[in-house]
């Protein structure tokens, strides 16, 4: 009887105790509409690389859906099939008979997929708002996080506005991981704005350069985690051996802090 009571008490404590810290591997990758610099289709190779990489959450930029230039393929559906992962796509805008936008892949169930619109102030033939893709991901142990990806504009005034909008859109009471091609190098105002709320994963330096894919000279791709959610960074690295796009994939293995069970996302 005593043994039974002790076992019951132990089970109760485990249920009531905050969840264990969560280790997770994340990737950010601009896939250049599934083509390399020579415009050779590399979508299958990208999918196989992601599958073999061990990444559990993947944020993708420059994704096509049913566009003429990429063979009328639903690229996120195809990547989902190759990797066996859950997936989502949102469009920036219509393009070449289909849509051009952002995608995520997740080893874990996703829900509440959102396409929040960030401002585009760039001059051009047509002013378009751009997408901020976010989704709720249910990690093991029913720990919910927001996983998101974004692709900022080329000009700084637009990026400064987009950075502030991104912070506000993702302020929803859950741990948040933001991935993206931010088109900004370390130390610039728009990145510092994000870093006031997020930890920028990865040290500055030649080992973190992501663009172009051969003889990279810039770091413009990032993985960021809300400061209060990050326990530690185990490692971060760039896959300099992968040349399926004009960008290099950025990866990180992180540990999220202990937390209680999922709260409703507002």
Tab-separated table of C-alpha atoms in Angstrom:
chain	number	residue	atom	x	y	z
A	1	UNK	CA	0.000	0.000	0.000
A	2	UNK	CA	2.793	2.433	0.941
A	3	UNK	CA	4.539	1.684	-2.351
A	4	UNK	CA	1.313	2.372	-4.236
A	5	UNK	CA	0.765	5.695	-2.431
A	6	UNK	CA	4.359	6.804	-3.094
A	7	UNK	CA	3.995	5.934	-6.773
A	8	UNK	CA	0.736	7.885	-6.950
A	9	UNK	CA	2.327	10.905	-5.268
A	10	UNK	CA	5.271	10.770	-7.656
A	11	UNK	CA	2.944	10.612	-10.657
A	12	UNK	CA	0.993	13.609	-9.323
A	13	UNK	CA	4.187	15.624	-8.901
A	14	UNK	CA	5.299	14.806	-12.444
A	15	UNK	CA	1.952	15.921	-13.859
A	16	UNK	CA	1.915	19.158	-11.867
A	17	UNK	CA	5.583	20.009	-12.383
A	18	UNK	CA	6.449	22.447	-15.188
A	19	UNK	CA	7.528	20.765	-18.378
A	20	UNK	CA	11.141	19.797	-18.840
A	21	UNK	CA	13.366	22.083	-20.889
A	22	UNK	CA	12.814	21.415	-24.584
A	23	UNK	CA	15.744	20.811	-26.944
A	24	UNK	CA	14.958	21.532	-30.579
A	25	UNK	CA	16.816	21.913	-33.869
A	26	UNK	CA	15.828	24.816	-36.136
A	27	UNK	CA	16.699	25.838	-39.692
A	28	UNK	CA	16.258	29.011	-41.725
A	29	UNK	CA	16.715	28.668	-45.483
A	30	UNK	CA	16.005	30.937	-48.449
A	31	UNK	CA	15.404	28.339	-51.168
A	32	UNK	CA	15.384	30.721	-54.184
A	33	UNK	CA	12.123	29.231	-55.568
A	34	UNK	CA	13.659	25.765	-55.483
A	35	UNK	CA	16.507	26.546	-57.851
A	36	UNK	CA	20.248	27.150	-57.682
A	37	UNK	CA	22.057	30.192	-59.071
A	38	UNK	CA	22.044	28.640	-62.523
A	39	UNK	CA	18.223	28.343	-62.280
A	40	UNK	CA	18.432	24.546	-62.281
A	41	UNK	CA	15.551	23.015	-60.311
A	42	UNK	CA	16.845	21.676	-56.994
A	43	UNK	CA	13.601	21.214	-55.059
A	44	UNK	CA	14.047	17.458	-54.628
A	45	UNK	CA	17.602	17.973	-53.394
A	46	UNK	CA	16.413	20.650	-50.954
A	47	UNK	CA	13.790	18.281	-49.590
A	48	UNK	CA	16.271	15.447	-49.147
A	49	UNK	CA	18.769	17.767	-47.458
A	50	UNK	CA	16.137	18.970	-44.981
A	51	UNK	CA	15.058	15.395	-44.281
A	52	UNK	CA	18.652	14.321	-43.599
A	53	UNK	CA	19.594	17.445	-41.615
A	54	UNK	CA	17.758	16.539	-38.417
A	55	UNK	CA	15.933	19.880	-38.343
A	56	UNK	CA	12.604	19.746	-36.508
A	57	UNK	CA	11.389	23.246	-37.424
A	58	UNK	CA	12.262	24.851	-40.759
A	59	UNK	CA	11.470	28.380	-41.947
A	60	UNK	CA	11.662	28.825	-45.732
A	61	UNK	CA	11.707	31.979	-47.820
A	62	UNK	CA	11.231	32.529	-51.580
A	63	UNK	CA	8.799	29.653	-51.992
A	64	UNK	CA	6.674	29.181	-55.125
A	65	UNK	CA	3.226	27.663	-55.308
A	66	UNK	CA	2.025	26.643	-58.786
A	67	UNK	CA	4.189	29.274	-60.524
A	68	UNK	CA	5.103	28.920	-64.199
A	69	UNK	CA	8.812	29.466	-63.572
A	70	UNK	CA	9.031	26.474	-61.230
A	71	UNK	CA	6.915	24.041	-63.251
A	72	UNK	CA	3.485	24.639	-61.667
A	73	UNK	CA	4.488	22.722	-58.530
A	74	UNK	CA	3.081	23.237	-55.043
A	75	UNK	CA	6.544	23.401	-53.515
A	76	UNK	CA	5.542	23.146	-49.855
A	77	UNK	CA	3.346	20.133	-50.553
A	78	UNK	CA	6.254	18.499	-52.375
A	79	UNK	CA	8.686	19.283	-49.546
A	80	UNK	CA	6.171	17.930	-47.050
A	81	UNK	CA	5.974	14.683	-49.023
A	82	UNK	CA	9.757	14.307	-49.249
A	83	UNK	CA	10.447	15.110	-45.599
A	84	UNK	CA	7.338	13.588	-44.030
A	85	UNK	CA	6.850	16.824	-42.080
A	86	UNK	CA	3.800	18.998	-41.452
A	87	UNK	CA	3.840	22.087	-43.666
A	88	UNK	CA	2.211	25.447	-44.301
A	89	UNK	CA	2.451	28.098	-47.012
A	90	UNK	CA	1.294	31.710	-47.189
A	91	UNK	CA	1.601	34.057	-50.125
A	92	UNK	CA	3.257	37.421	-50.398
A	93	UNK	CA	1.399	38.014	-53.646
A	94	UNK	CA	0.227	36.350	-56.858
A	95	UNK	CA	3.045	35.555	-59.262
A	96	UNK	CA	3.385	33.852	-62.663
A	97	UNK	CA	0.082	32.019	-62.546
A	98	UNK	CA	0.511	31.008	-58.915
A	99	UNK	CA	1.786	32.545	-55.699
A	100	UNK	CA	5.129	33.529	-54.202
A	101	UNK	CA	5.650	33.460	-50.464
A	102	UNK	CA	6.871	31.715	-47.335
A	103	UNK	CA	6.723	28.201	-45.945
A	104	UNK	CA	7.349	26.249	-42.780
A	105	UNK	CA	8.016	22.585	-42.129
A	106	UNK	CA	7.504	21.036	-38.715
A	107	UNK	CA	8.134	17.601	-37.269
A	108	UNK	CA	5.308	18.370	-34.832
A	109	UNK	CA	1.617	19.248	-35.374
A	110	UNK	CA	0.866	22.811	-36.426
A	111	UNK	CA	-2.282	24.917	-36.145
A	112	UNK	CA	-3.452	28.527	-36.207
A	113	UNK	CA	-1.508	29.338	-39.381
A	114	UNK	CA	-1.504	33.091	-39.941
A	115	UNK	CA	-0.545	35.428	-42.757
A	116	UNK	CA	-0.029	38.778	-41.066
A	117	UNK	CA	0.801	41.546	-43.493
A	118	UNK	CA	3.878	43.704	-43.070
A	119	UNK	CA	4.301	46.994	-44.866
A	120	UNK	CA	6.136	47.324	-48.149
A	121	UNK	CA	7.276	50.900	-48.718
A	122	UNK	CA	9.618	50.089	-51.588
A	123	UNK	CA	9.215	52.050	-54.795
A	124	UNK	CA	8.158	50.064	-57.816
A	125	UNK	CA	5.442	49.438	-60.346
A	126	UNK	CA	3.183	48.034	-57.659
A	127	UNK	CA	3.263	48.439	-53.886
A	128	UNK	CA	2.690	45.096	-52.251
A	129	UNK	CA	2.391	44.159	-48.619
A	130	UNK	CA	4.471	41.162	-47.639
A	131	UNK	CA	3.695	38.135	-45.503
A	132	UNK	CA	4.745	37.208	-41.996
A	133	UNK	CA	3.995	33.494	-41.647
A	134	UNK	CA	3.394	32.181	-38.150
A	135	UNK	CA	1.870	29.018	-36.734
A	136	UNK	CA	1.367	27.404	-33.373
A	137	UNK	CA	3.491	24.281	-33.010
A	138	UNK	CA	2.715	21.693	-30.355
A	139	UNK	CA	6.008	20.262	-29.126
A	140	UNK	CA	6.254	17.010	-27.152
A	141	UNK	CA	4.673	17.297	-23.714
A	142	UNK	CA	1.987	19.648	-25.049
A	143	UNK	CA	4.328	22.617	-24.963
A	144	UNK	CA	3.086	25.206	-27.478
A	145	UNK	CA	5.284	27.733	-29.243
A	146	UNK	CA	4.870	30.166	-32.115
A	147	UNK	CA	7.145	29.395	-35.062
A	148	UNK	CA	7.449	32.014	-37.765
A	149	UNK	CA	9.359	33.061	-40.851
A	150	UNK	CA	9.701	36.335	-42.734
A	151	UNK	CA	11.543	37.930	-45.660
A	152	UNK	CA	12.343	41.606	-45.205
A	153	UNK	CA	12.675	44.190	-47.981
A	154	UNK	CA	15.909	45.360	-49.603
A	155	UNK	CA	15.768	48.973	-48.396
A	156	UNK	CA	16.382	50.008	-44.804
A	157	UNK	CA	13.408	52.365	-44.200
A	158	UNK	CA	11.059	49.516	-45.112
A	159	UNK	CA	12.955	47.014	-42.980
A	160	UNK	CA	12.808	49.295	-39.938
A	161	UNK	CA	9.015	49.422	-40.242
A	162	UNK	CA	8.763	45.678	-40.903
A	163	UNK	CA	10.903	44.897	-37.861
A	164	UNK	CA	8.576	46.815	-35.535
A	165	UNK	CA	5.493	45.229	-37.096
A	166	UNK	CA	6.987	41.755	-36.694
A	167	UNK	CA	7.607	42.341	-32.996
A	168	UNK	CA	3.986	43.380	-32.476
A	169	UNK	CA	2.451	40.555	-34.519
A	170	UNK	CA	4.382	37.886	-32.605
A	171	UNK	CA	3.651	39.329	-29.156
A	172	UNK	CA	1.088	36.651	-28.225
A	173	UNK	CA	2.078	35.217	-24.868
A	174	UNK	CA	3.834	32.097	-26.164
A	175	UNK	CA	7.517	31.378	-26.708
A	176	UNK	CA	8.366	32.485	-30.244
A	177	UNK	CA	11.033	31.466	-32.733
A	178	UNK	CA	11.533	33.782	-35.713
A	179	UNK	CA	13.469	32.702	-38.793
A	180	UNK	CA	14.107	34.641	-41.930
A	181	UNK	CA	16.077	36.332	-44.645
A	182	UNK	CA	16.150	39.793	-43.090
A	183	UNK	CA	18.368	41.396	-45.755
A	184	UNK	CA	20.301	43.136	-43.001
A	185	UNK	CA	23.772	42.636	-41.567
A	186	UNK	CA	24.573	42.598	-37.838
A	187	UNK	CA	24.507	45.917	-36.009
A	188	UNK	CA	21.910	47.685	-38.160
A	189	UNK	CA	18.931	49.452	-36.568
A	190	UNK	CA	16.232	47.071	-37.755
A	191	UNK	CA	18.095	44.064	-36.354
A	192	UNK	CA	18.815	45.854	-33.068
A	193	UNK	CA	15.061	46.477	-32.744
A	194	UNK	CA	14.429	42.743	-32.984
A	195	UNK	CA	17.290	42.007	-30.597
A	196	UNK	CA	15.627	44.122	-27.919
A	197	UNK	CA	13.013	41.331	-27.695
A	198	UNK	CA	14.791	38.325	-29.212
A	199	UNK	CA	18.103	36.554	-28.754
A	200	UNK	CA	19.974	36.435	-32.046
A	201	UNK	CA	21.229	32.866	-32.347
A	202	UNK	CA	24.788	32.517	-33.612
A	203	UNK	CA	27.930	34.515	-33.165
A	204	UNK	CA	28.976	37.167	-35.633
A	205	UNK	CA	31.911	36.224	-37.804
A	206	UNK	CA	32.978	34.502	-40.969
A	207	UNK	CA	31.551	31.168	-39.815
A	208	UNK	CA	28.003	32.593	-39.818
A	209	UNK	CA	27.973	34.126	-43.322
A	210	UNK	CA	24.995	32.952	-45.385
A	211	UNK	CA	25.050	34.809	-48.723
A	212	UNK	CA	25.932	34.142	-51.465
A	213	UNK	CA	26.168	30.388	-51.234
A	214	UNK	CA	29.692	30.254	-52.664
A	215	UNK	CA	32.351	32.387	-50.975
A	216	UNK	CA	29.740	33.989	-48.738
A	217	UNK	CA	30.397	37.616	-47.765
A	218	UNK	CA	27.260	38.552	-45.795
A	219	UNK	CA	25.140	37.339	-42.926
A	220	UNK	CA	21.541	38.195	-43.781
A	221	UNK	CA	19.733	35.038	-42.587
A	222	UNK	CA	18.759	34.649	-38.942
A	223	UNK	CA	17.194	32.538	-36.210
A	224	UNK	CA	15.877	34.519	-33.234
A	225	UNK	CA	14.165	33.365	-30.037
A	226	UNK	CA	12.209	35.426	-27.512
A	227	UNK	CA	14.601	36.281	-24.686
A	228	UNK	CA	12.431	34.968	-21.865
A	229	UNK	CA	11.998	31.603	-23.642
A	230	UNK	CA	15.598	30.649	-24.376
A	231	UNK	CA	17.470	28.432	-21.935
A	232	UNK	CA	20.668	28.013	-23.917
A	233	UNK	CA	22.160	27.627	-27.372
A	234	UNK	CA	23.851	24.259	-27.776
A	235	UNK	CA	25.324	25.135	-31.160
A	236	UNK	CA	24.663	27.108	-34.334
A	237	UNK	CA	26.190	26.632	-37.737
A	238	UNK	CA	25.934	27.326	-41.469
A	239	UNK	CA	25.811	24.429	-43.938
A	240	UNK	CA	28.548	25.632	-46.276
A	241	UNK	CA	28.427	22.335	-48.178
A	242	UNK	CA	24.874	22.880	-49.471
A	243	UNK	CA	24.511	24.746	-52.784
A	244	UNK	CA	20.898	24.105	-53.787
A	245	UNK	CA	20.027	27.841	-53.604
A	246	UNK	CA	21.817	31.191	-53.717
A	247	UNK	CA	21.732	31.227	-49.883
A	248	UNK	CA	23.270	28.843	-47.360
A	249	UNK	CA	21.066	27.128	-44.758
A	250	UNK	CA	21.450	28.420	-41.190
A	251	UNK	CA	20.909	25.909	-38.371
A	252	UNK	CA	20.771	25.988	-34.591
A	253	UNK	CA	20.217	23.561	-31.759
A	254	UNK	CA	18.625	25.326	-28.805
A	255	UNK	CA	17.024	24.552	-25.471
A	256	UNK	CA	13.800	26.326	-24.532
A	257	UNK	CA	13.119	27.069	-20.884
A	258	UNK	CA	10.789	25.068	-18.694
A	259	UNK	CA	7.211	26.150	-19.082
A	260	UNK	CA	3.670	25.306	-18.136
A	261	UNK	CA	1.223	23.731	-20.525
A	262	UNK	CA	0.048	25.597	-23.565
A	263	UNK	CA	-1.900	28.785	-23.067
A	264	UNK	CA	-4.479	29.951	-25.536
A	265	UNK	CA	-2.953	32.067	-28.299
A	266	UNK	CA	-4.679	35.388	-28.479
